[in-house]
Amino acid sequence: RAREEAQEKTGEEAANAASALLQAEKQERLAATLGRMMSRLRESQGQLPPAFGRAEEAMRRAASALRARRPGRAVGPQKDALAALQEASRGLARKLARALGGGEIGFGKRGIGGRGGRDLFGRELPGYGTYDQSHVKIPSRARINAAHKILEELRQRAGEPWRPSVERHYIDRLLHQF
């Protein structure tokens, strides 16, 4: 019985190590994606808010903690990355609003908007004037629930380290779209 428990523990440890490695790889892919996005934004916008750099560094610290199989130490850097990304997105939104002559933007009931019932691109916001919404198709509750079930199943399968790598990569590509 002791041998079986030791084998189970070894198998469980291997699965945990594989899961930690998978999570670290995902974190590294996120950091790399942010780096590429920052490069494109820098080309189009010029100087970026410094919070983007802090977010990328925090993501790399989280990946390092996950690679070292210390997921508890990854939580802080992940929170730091999210906070920095939120700060950076607000900075970009303000910069875009100023560039479009809109001044400060608001985050209210009607979403992100500039002055005078127009969005950041000068389009009229819903609820102001004659905005036509007839082309908007809202899915039924059944379709939304089905989509949620599929997404949850994909997430569950993505976290199963025993699946073949080809299948996991395919699932990752599917999840990347959402």
Short mmCIF file of C-alpha atoms in Angstrom, two decimals:
data_model
loop_
_atom_site.label_atom_id
_atom_site.label_comp_id
_atom_site.label_asym_id
_atom_site.label_seq_id
_atom_site.Cartn_x
_atom_site.Cartn_y
_atom_site.Cartn_z
CA ARG A 1 0.00 0.00 0.00
CA ALA A 2 2.83 2.41 0.83
CA ARG A 3 4.39 1.76 -2.58
CA GLU A 4 1.07 2.52 -4.30
CA GLU A 5 0.74 5.76 -2.34
CA ALA A 6 4.29 6.72 -3.28
CA GLN A 7 3.57 6.00 -6.95
CA GLU A 8 0.33 7.99 -6.77
CA LYS A 9 2.19 10.86 -5.14
CA THR A 10 4.91 10.72 -7.79
CA GLY A 11 2.29 10.73 -10.54
CA GLU A 12 0.47 13.59 -8.88
CA GLU A 13 3.71 15.54 -8.49
CA ALA A 14 4.51 14.97 -12.17
CA ALA A 15 1.05 16.19 -13.15
CA ASN A 16 1.46 19.27 -10.92
CA ALA A 17 4.88 19.98 -12.44
CA ALA A 18 3.46 19.65 -15.96
CA SER A 19 0.56 21.91 -15.06
CA ALA A 20 2.93 24.52 -13.57
CA LEU A 21 5.05 24.39 -16.71
CA LEU A 22 1.97 24.81 -18.89
CA GLN A 23 0.83 27.80 -16.83
CA ALA A 24 4.32 29.33 -17.05
CA GLU A 25 4.31 28.93 -20.83
CA LYS A 26 0.90 30.61 -21.04
CA GLN A 27 2.16 33.48 -18.88
CA GLU A 28 5.24 33.84 -21.09
CA ARG A 29 3.06 33.87 -24.22
CA LEU A 30 0.96 36.63 -22.65
CA ALA A 31 4.08 38.68 -21.92
CA ALA A 32 5.37 38.13 -25.46
CA THR A 33 1.99 39.14 -26.91
CA LEU A 34 2.04 42.29 -24.79
CA GLY A 35 5.57 43.03 -26.03
CA ARG A 36 4.47 42.72 -29.67
CA MET A 37 1.42 44.87 -29.01
CA MET A 38 3.60 47.51 -27.34
CA SER A 39 5.90 47.56 -30.39
CA ARG A 40 2.95 48.11 -32.73
CA LEU A 41 1.48 50.78 -30.48
CA ARG A 42 4.85 52.52 -30.16
CA GLU A 43 5.08 52.65 -33.96
CA SER A 44 1.61 54.14 -34.32
CA GLN A 45 1.30 56.21 -31.13
CA GLY A 46 4.86 57.18 -30.32
CA GLN A 47 5.61 57.16 -26.62
CA LEU A 48 3.61 54.68 -24.55
CA PRO A 49 2.50 54.99 -20.93
CA PRO A 50 5.25 53.54 -18.68
CA ALA A 51 2.64 51.26 -17.11
CA PHE A 52 2.91 48.98 -20.17
CA GLY A 53 6.55 48.25 -19.34
CA ARG A 54 5.65 47.57 -15.71
CA ALA A 55 2.93 45.17 -16.84
CA GLU A 56 5.30 43.26 -19.10
CA GLU A 57 7.92 42.98 -16.34
CA ALA A 58 5.28 41.78 -13.85
CA MET A 59 4.15 39.11 -16.33
CA ARG A 60 7.71 37.87 -16.69
CA ARG A 61 8.11 37.72 -12.88
CA ALA A 62 4.90 35.68 -12.68
CA ALA A 63 6.13 33.29 -15.38
CA SER A 64 9.41 32.88 -13.51
CA ALA A 65 7.57 31.99 -10.30
CA LEU A 66 5.42 29.49 -12.18
CA ARG A 67 8.48 27.89 -13.80
CA ALA A 68 9.97 27.51 -10.32
CA ARG A 69 6.73 25.71 -9.33
CA ARG A 70 5.79 28.46 -6.88
CA PRO A 71 2.32 29.47 -8.08
CA GLY A 72 1.63 31.36 -4.86
CA ARG A 73 4.48 33.73 -5.70
CA ALA A 74 2.99 34.37 -9.14
CA VAL A 75 -0.24 35.84 -7.79
CA GLY A 76 1.27 39.18 -6.72
CA PRO A 77 3.01 39.84 -10.04
CA GLN A 78 -0.15 38.83 -11.91
CA LYS A 79 -2.18 41.36 -9.90
CA ASP A 80 0.52 43.97 -10.54
CA ALA A 81 0.35 43.22 -14.28
CA LEU A 82 -3.43 43.65 -14.35
CA ALA A 83 -3.28 46.92 -12.43
CA ALA A 84 -0.54 48.24 -14.73
CA LEU A 85 -2.51 47.21 -17.84
CA GLN A 86 -5.59 49.03 -16.55
CA GLU A 87 -3.53 52.13 -15.85
CA ALA A 88 -1.92 51.94 -19.29
CA SER A 89 -5.24 51.52 -21.07
CA ARG A 90 -6.66 54.56 -19.27
CA GLY A 91 -3.57 56.53 -20.29
CA LEU A 92 -3.94 55.48 -23.92
CA ALA A 93 -7.64 56.33 -23.87
CA ARG A 94 -6.88 59.82 -22.52
CA LYS A 95 -4.14 60.29 -25.12
CA LEU A 96 -6.47 59.20 -27.92
CA ALA A 97 -9.24 61.50 -26.65
CA ARG A 98 -6.85 64.47 -26.62
CA ALA A 99 -5.58 63.59 -30.10
CA LEU A 100 -9.12 63.53 -31.42
CA GLY A 101 -9.89 66.88 -29.80
CA GLY A 102 -12.25 65.42 -27.27
CA GLY A 103 -10.64 66.36 -23.97
CA GLU A 104 -11.27 63.99 -21.09
CA ILE A 105 -13.28 60.86 -21.64
CA GLY A 106 -15.89 59.41 -19.37
CA PHE A 107 -16.59 55.87 -18.23
CA GLY A 108 -20.29 56.02 -17.58
CA LYS A 109 -23.54 54.22 -18.23
CA ARG A 110 -23.06 54.60 -21.95
CA GLY A 111 -19.51 53.22 -21.98
CA ILE A 112 -16.42 55.14 -22.99
CA GLY A 113 -17.30 58.39 -24.62
CA GLY A 114 -16.14 61.87 -25.38
CA ARG A 115 -18.13 65.05 -25.20
CA GLY A 116 -21.44 65.81 -26.81
CA GLY A 117 -22.82 62.28 -27.15
CA ARG A 118 -20.02 61.10 -29.41
CA ASP A 119 -17.48 58.31 -28.95
CA LEU A 120 -13.72 58.74 -29.28
CA PHE A 121 -13.95 58.41 -33.05
CA GLY A 122 -16.61 61.08 -33.41
CA ARG A 123 -19.49 58.68 -33.97
CA GLU A 124 -22.79 59.39 -32.31
CA LEU A 125 -23.44 57.29 -29.21
CA PRO A 126 -26.61 55.23 -28.75
CA GLY A 127 -29.35 57.23 -27.12
CA TYR A 128 -28.32 60.49 -28.81
CA GLY A 129 -30.07 61.63 -31.94
CA THR A 130 -30.97 59.13 -34.64
CA TYR A 131 -28.70 56.17 -33.99
CA ASP A 132 -29.92 53.11 -35.88
CA GLN A 133 -29.52 49.82 -33.98
CA SER A 134 -31.59 47.62 -36.27
CA HIS A 135 -28.49 45.83 -37.58
CA VAL A 136 -27.47 44.60 -34.11
CA LYS A 137 -28.26 40.92 -33.57
CA ILE A 138 -28.40 39.74 -29.96
CA PRO A 139 -28.02 35.97 -29.52
CA SER A 140 -30.63 34.01 -27.62
CA ARG A 141 -29.99 32.88 -24.04
CA ALA A 142 -29.71 29.28 -25.28
CA ARG A 143 -26.93 30.20 -27.74
CA ILE A 144 -25.10 32.17 -25.05
CA ASN A 145 -25.32 29.23 -22.63
CA ALA A 146 -24.11 26.81 -25.30
CA ALA A 147 -21.15 29.04 -26.06
CA HIS A 148 -20.30 29.25 -22.35
CA LYS A 149 -20.43 25.46 -22.03
CA ILE A 150 -18.10 25.01 -24.99
CA LEU A 151 -15.69 27.61 -23.64
CA GLU A 152 -15.63 25.97 -20.19
CA GLU A 153 -15.01 22.55 -21.75
CA LEU A 154 -12.10 23.96 -23.76
CA ARG A 155 -10.63 25.58 -20.65
CA GLN A 156 -10.93 22.33 -18.73
CA ARG A 157 -9.27 20.33 -21.50
CA ALA A 158 -6.49 22.93 -21.85
CA GLY A 159 -5.56 22.31 -18.21
CA GLU A 160 -5.22 18.54 -18.60
CA PRO A 161 -1.50 17.85 -18.96
CA TRP A 162 -2.00 14.24 -20.09
CA ARG A 163 -3.59 15.33 -23.38
CA PRO A 164 -1.38 15.11 -26.49
CA SER A 165 0.54 18.30 -27.17
CA VAL A 166 -1.06 18.68 -30.62
CA GLU A 167 -4.50 18.71 -29.03
CA ARG A 168 -3.43 21.14 -26.29
CA HIS A 169 -1.94 23.51 -28.88
CA TYR A 170 -5.15 23.34 -30.91
CA ILE A 171 -7.22 24.10 -27.81
CA ASP A 172 -4.87 26.99 -26.92
CA ARG A 173 -5.35 28.44 -30.39
CA LEU A 174 -9.12 28.19 -30.00
CA LEU A 175 -9.03 29.80 -26.56
CA HIS A 176 -6.73 32.57 -27.79
CA GLN A 177 -9.61 33.85 -29.90
CA PHE A 178 -11.67 34.48 -26.77
#
